[in-house]
Amino acid sequence: MKTLGQPKELAVDILMDIAGGILIALGTYNFAAAAEFPMVGFNGIGLILYHLFGLPIGTVALILNIPVAILCWRILGKQFLLRSLRTIVITSLIMDLVAPLFPVYTGDRMLAAICTGVLSGLGYALIYLRESSTGGSDFIIMSIRALKPHLSLGNISLAMESSIILLGTILVSKNVDGFIYGMIINVLLSTVLDKVMCGVSRGKIALVVTDFAKSIGREIDRLTGRGCTFLKAEGSFTQSEKDVVMCACSNKQMVGIRRAVKKIDPDAFLIILDSNEVVGEGFQKA
């Protein structure tokens, strides 16, 4: 986990906080509030209190974050907590001071729900990519992720936020449509979050069991420009040694790899796997 970093890193972090905060604020204040959608997270609780008592959304979220931050700092660590506190302050100020400067959307509710989910998901993803958070339920979600790293952020978020959506439906919208729109927003938000965080460098991995590994490797390189790794394997039934060609590639390049395998060894055993992220030479840097 990174530290607070040098001035350049800090500047990038702040810019990402601002960009993410604007997207979250637009989704919450300019789309969800007017349509009376139940929202997720502490912003969702702030939105409930905004409708009931006219309290500012960002300020409510900021106040609610204090006890949660105290409870979660041991799990998340000092550096993450400090970065998150900076993000919380920035996003809360944007929610209360910047979002009201933009026009409020009062059109079709389905379009409003789509915009809310997509904008909010993009905003949260930008902040998470810089190893920070907007606090609140984020602290709880990230704590669960720290304890259970095999769980995706989107799935944890989807499960955690449903209760807040239900509460918002009961207290604000008071109809089934509100709950349905809230769940649509939650699913969209979680999907966009996972796609941005895990799908930026998403691709495929090909495993080819063959007797012509080097020839297939050369043909893959000729057709796609991708290098391969040769692995040694042993068949459980024949007890004979086999060569395995492993190649990481983009989704589009998989067509060329299939063509190369079929051309060199039509009897090869080809396994194609989804890869959430590929880091290293020829892909994004670690």
JSON list of N, CA and C in Angstrom, two decimals, residues 29-60:
[
{"chain": "A", "resi": 29, "resn": "TYR", "atom": "N", "xyz": [-26.55, 14.58, -6.29]},
{"chain": "A", "resi": 29, "resn": "TYR", "atom": "CA", "xyz": [-27.32, 15.81, -6.10]},
{"chain": "A", "resi": 29, "resn": "TYR", "atom": "C", "xyz": [-28.14, 16.19, -7.33]},
{"chain": "A", "resi": 30, "resn": "ASN", "atom": "N", "xyz": [-27.54, 16.08, -8.52]},
{"chain": "A", "resi": 30, "resn": "ASN", "atom": "CA", "xyz": [-28.18, 16.61, -9.72]},
{"chain": "A", "resi": 30, "resn": "ASN", "atom": "C", "xyz": [-29.08, 15.61, -10.43]},
{"chain": "A", "resi": 31, "resn": "PHE", "atom": "N", "xyz": [-28.94, 14.31, -10.11]},
{"chain": "A", "resi": 31, "resn": "PHE", "atom": "CA", "xyz": [-29.81, 13.32, -10.73]},
{"chain": "A", "resi": 31, "resn": "PHE", "atom": "C", "xyz": [-30.66, 12.57, -9.71]},
{"chain": "A", "resi": 32, "resn": "ALA", "atom": "N", "xyz": [-30.04, 12.07, -8.64]},
{"chain": "A", "resi": 32, "resn": "ALA", "atom": "CA", "xyz": [-30.79, 11.24, -7.68]},
{"chain": "A", "resi": 32, "resn": "ALA", "atom": "C", "xyz": [-31.72, 12.06, -6.79]},
{"chain": "A", "resi": 33, "resn": "ALA", "atom": "N", "xyz": [-31.27, 13.23, -6.34]},
{"chain": "A", "resi": 33, "resn": "ALA", "atom": "CA", "xyz": [-32.06, 14.02, -5.39]},
{"chain": "A", "resi": 33, "resn": "ALA", "atom": "C", "xyz": [-33.39, 14.47, -5.98]},
{"chain": "A", "resi": 34, "resn": "ALA", "atom": "N", "xyz": [-33.36, 15.00, -7.20]},
{"chain": "A", "resi": 34, "resn": "ALA", "atom": "CA", "xyz": [-34.59, 15.51, -7.82]},
{"chain": "A", "resi": 34, "resn": "ALA", "atom": "C", "xyz": [-35.59, 14.39, -8.07]},
{"chain": "A", "resi": 35, "resn": "ALA", "atom": "N", "xyz": [-35.06, 13.20, -8.42]},
{"chain": "A", "resi": 35, "resn": "ALA", "atom": "CA", "xyz": [-35.95, 12.06, -8.71]},
{"chain": "A", "resi": 35, "resn": "ALA", "atom": "C", "xyz": [-36.34, 11.31, -7.45]},
{"chain": "A", "resi": 36, "resn": "GLU", "atom": "N", "xyz": [-35.81, 11.73, -6.31]},
{"chain": "A", "resi": 36, "resn": "GLU", "atom": "CA", "xyz": [-36.08, 11.09, -5.01]},
{"chain": "A", "resi": 36, "resn": "GLU", "atom": "C", "xyz": [-35.70, 9.62, -5.03]},
{"chain": "A", "resi": 37, "resn": "PHE", "atom": "N", "xyz": [-34.54, 9.34, -5.63]},
{"chain": "A", "resi": 37, "resn": "PHE", "atom": "CA", "xyz": [-34.02, 7.98, -5.62]},
{"chain": "A", "resi": 37, "resn": "PHE", "atom": "C", "xyz": [-33.34, 7.70, -4.28]},
{"chain": "A", "resi": 38, "resn": "PRO", "atom": "N", "xyz": [-33.50, 6.50, -3.74]},
{"chain": "A", "resi": 38, "resn": "PRO", "atom": "CA", "xyz": [-32.67, 6.11, -2.60]},
{"chain": "A", "resi": 38, "resn": "PRO", "atom": "C", "xyz": [-31.26, 5.82, -3.10]},
{"chain": "A", "resi": 39, "resn": "MET", "atom": "N", "xyz": [-30.27, 6.39, -2.43]},
{"chain": "A", "resi": 39, "resn": "MET", "atom": "CA", "xyz": [-28.89, 6.22, -2.85]},
{"chain": "A", "resi": 39, "resn": "MET", "atom": "C", "xyz": [-28.13, 5.35, -1.86]},
{"chain": "A", "resi": 40, "resn": "VAL", "atom": "N", "xyz": [-26.88, 5.01, -2.23]},
{"chain": "A", "resi": 40, "resn": "VAL", "atom": "CA", "xyz": [-26.07, 4.11, -1.42]},
{"chain": "A", "resi": 40, "resn": "VAL", "atom": "C", "xyz": [-25.08, 4.89, -0.56]},
{"chain": "A", "resi": 41, "resn": "GLY", "atom": "N", "xyz": [-24.52, 4.22, 0.42]},
{"chain": "A", "resi": 41, "resn": "GLY", "atom": "CA", "xyz": [-23.46, 4.80, 1.23]},
{"chain": "A", "resi": 41, "resn": "GLY", "atom": "C", "xyz": [-23.95, 5.89, 2.17]},
{"chain": "A", "resi": 42, "resn": "PHE", "atom": "N", "xyz": [-22.99, 6.59, 2.77]},
{"chain": "A", "resi": 42, "resn": "PHE", "atom": "CA", "xyz": [-23.34, 7.69, 3.66]},
{"chain": "A", "resi": 42, "resn": "PHE", "atom": "C", "xyz": [-23.95, 8.84, 2.89]},
{"chain": "A", "resi": 43, "resn": "ASN", "atom": "N", "xyz": [-23.62, 8.96, 1.60]},
{"chain": "A", "resi": 43, "resn": "ASN", "atom": "CA", "xyz": [-24.32, 9.94, 0.77]},
{"chain": "A", "resi": 43, "resn": "ASN", "atom": "C", "xyz": [-25.80, 9.59, 0.68]},
{"chain": "A", "resi": 44, "resn": "GLY", "atom": "N", "xyz": [-26.10, 8.29, 0.68]},
{"chain": "A", "resi": 44, "resn": "GLY", "atom": "CA", "xyz": [-27.49, 7.86, 0.66]},
{"chain": "A", "resi": 44, "resn": "GLY", "atom": "C", "xyz": [-28.21, 8.24, 1.94]},
{"chain": "A", "resi": 45, "resn": "ILE", "atom": "N", "xyz": [-27.51, 8.08, 3.08]},
{"chain": "A", "resi": 45, "resn": "ILE", "atom": "CA", "xyz": [-28.10, 8.51, 4.36]},
{"chain": "A", "resi": 45, "resn": "ILE", "atom": "C", "xyz": [-28.25, 10.02, 4.37]},
{"chain": "A", "resi": 46, "resn": "GLY", "atom": "N", "xyz": [-27.22, 10.73, 3.85]},
{"chain": "A", "resi": 46, "resn": "GLY", "atom": "CA", "xyz": [-27.32, 12.18, 3.76]},
{"chain": "A", "resi": 46, "resn": "GLY", "atom": "C", "xyz": [-28.46, 12.63, 2.89]},
{"chain": "A", "resi": 47, "resn": "LEU", "atom": "N", "xyz": [-28.72, 11.87, 1.83]},
{"chain": "A", "resi": 47, "resn": "LEU", "atom": "CA", "xyz": [-29.82, 12.19, 0.93]},
{"chain": "A", "resi": 47, "resn": "LEU", "atom": "C", "xyz": [-31.17, 12.01, 1.63]},
{"chain": "A", "resi": 48, "resn": "ILE", "atom": "N", "xyz": [-31.27, 10.98, 2.46]},
{"chain": "A", "resi": 48, "resn": "ILE", "atom": "CA", "xyz": [-32.50, 10.77, 3.24]},
{"chain": "A", "resi": 48, "resn": "ILE", "atom": "C", "xyz": [-32.76, 11.96, 4.15]},
{"chain": "A", "resi": 49, "resn": "LEU", "atom": "N", "xyz": [-31.73, 12.40, 4.88]},
{"chain": "A", "resi": 49, "resn": "LEU", "atom": "CA", "xyz": [-31.87, 13.53, 5.79]},
{"chain": "A", "resi": 49, "resn": "LEU", "atom": "C", "xyz": [-32.09, 14.84, 5.04]},
{"chain": "A", "resi": 50, "resn": "TYR", "atom": "N", "xyz": [-31.56, 14.91, 3.81]},
{"chain": "A", "resi": 50, "resn": "TYR", "atom": "CA", "xyz": [-31.79, 16.09, 2.97]},
{"chain": "A", "resi": 50, "resn": "TYR", "atom": "C", "xyz": [-33.27, 16.21, 2.63]},
{"chain": "A", "resi": 51, "resn": "HIS", "atom": "N", "xyz": [-33.88, 15.10, 2.27]},
{"chain": "A", "resi": 51, "resn": "HIS", "atom": "CA", "xyz": [-35.30, 15.11, 1.92]},
{"chain": "A", "resi": 51, "resn": "HIS", "atom": "C", "xyz": [-36.19, 15.34, 3.15]},
{"chain": "A", "resi": 52, "resn": "LEU", "atom": "N", "xyz": [-35.80, 14.76, 4.28]},
{"chain": "A", "resi": 52, "resn": "LEU", "atom": "CA", "xyz": [-36.63, 14.85, 5.48]},
{"chain": "A", "resi": 52, "resn": "LEU", "atom": "C", "xyz": [-36.48, 16.18, 6.21]},
{"chain": "A", "resi": 53, "resn": "PHE", "atom": "N", "xyz": [-35.24, 16.68, 6.30]},
{"chain": "A", "resi": 53, "resn": "PHE", "atom": "CA", "xyz": [-34.98, 17.87, 7.13]},
{"chain": "A", "resi": 53, "resn": "PHE", "atom": "C", "xyz": [-34.24, 18.99, 6.42]},
{"chain": "A", "resi": 54, "resn": "GLY", "atom": "N", "xyz": [-33.87, 18.79, 5.14]},
{"chain": "A", "resi": 54, "resn": "GLY", "atom": "CA", "xyz": [-33.17, 19.82, 4.39]},
{"chain": "A", "resi": 54, "resn": "GLY", "atom": "C", "xyz": [-31.71, 19.97, 4.79]},
{"chain": "A", "resi": 55, "resn": "LEU", "atom": "N", "xyz": [-31.13, 18.97, 5.45]},
{"chain": "A", "resi": 55, "resn": "LEU", "atom": "CA", "xyz": [-29.73, 19.04, 5.85]},
{"chain": "A", "resi": 55, "resn": "LEU", "atom": "C", "xyz": [-28.82, 18.84, 4.64]},
{"chain": "A", "resi": 56, "resn": "PRO", "atom": "N", "xyz": [-27.67, 19.53, 4.59]},
{"chain": "A", "resi": 56, "resn": "PRO", "atom": "CA", "xyz": [-26.74, 19.37, 3.45]},
{"chain": "A", "resi": 56, "resn": "PRO", "atom": "C", "xyz": [-26.16, 17.97, 3.40]},
{"chain": "A", "resi": 57, "resn": "ILE", "atom": "N", "xyz": [-26.17, 17.36, 2.22]},
{"chain": "A", "resi": 57, "resn": "ILE", "atom": "CA", "xyz": [-25.76, 15.96, 2.05]},
{"chain": "A", "resi": 57, "resn": "ILE", "atom": "C", "xyz": [-24.30, 15.75, 2.45]},
{"chain": "A", "resi": 58, "resn": "GLY", "atom": "N", "xyz": [-23.42, 16.62, 1.93]},
{"chain": "A", "resi": 58, "resn": "GLY", "atom": "CA", "xyz": [-21.99, 16.45, 2.19]},
{"chain": "A", "resi": 58, "resn": "GLY", "atom": "C", "xyz": [-21.65, 16.61, 3.65]},
{"chain": "A", "resi": 59, "resn": "THR", "atom": "N", "xyz": [-22.26, 17.55, 4.33]},
{"chain": "A", "resi": 59, "resn": "THR", "atom": "CA", "xyz": [-21.98, 17.78, 5.75]},
{"chain": "A", "resi": 59, "resn": "THR", "atom": "C", "xyz": [-22.42, 16.60, 6.59]},
{"chain": "A", "resi": 60, "resn": "VAL", "atom": "N", "xyz": [-23.58, 16.05, 6.30]},
{"chain": "A", "resi": 60, "resn": "VAL", "atom": "CA", "xyz": [-24.07, 14.87, 7.03]},
{"chain": "A", "resi": 60, "resn": "VAL", "atom": "C", "xyz": [-23.10, 13.70, 6.85]}
]
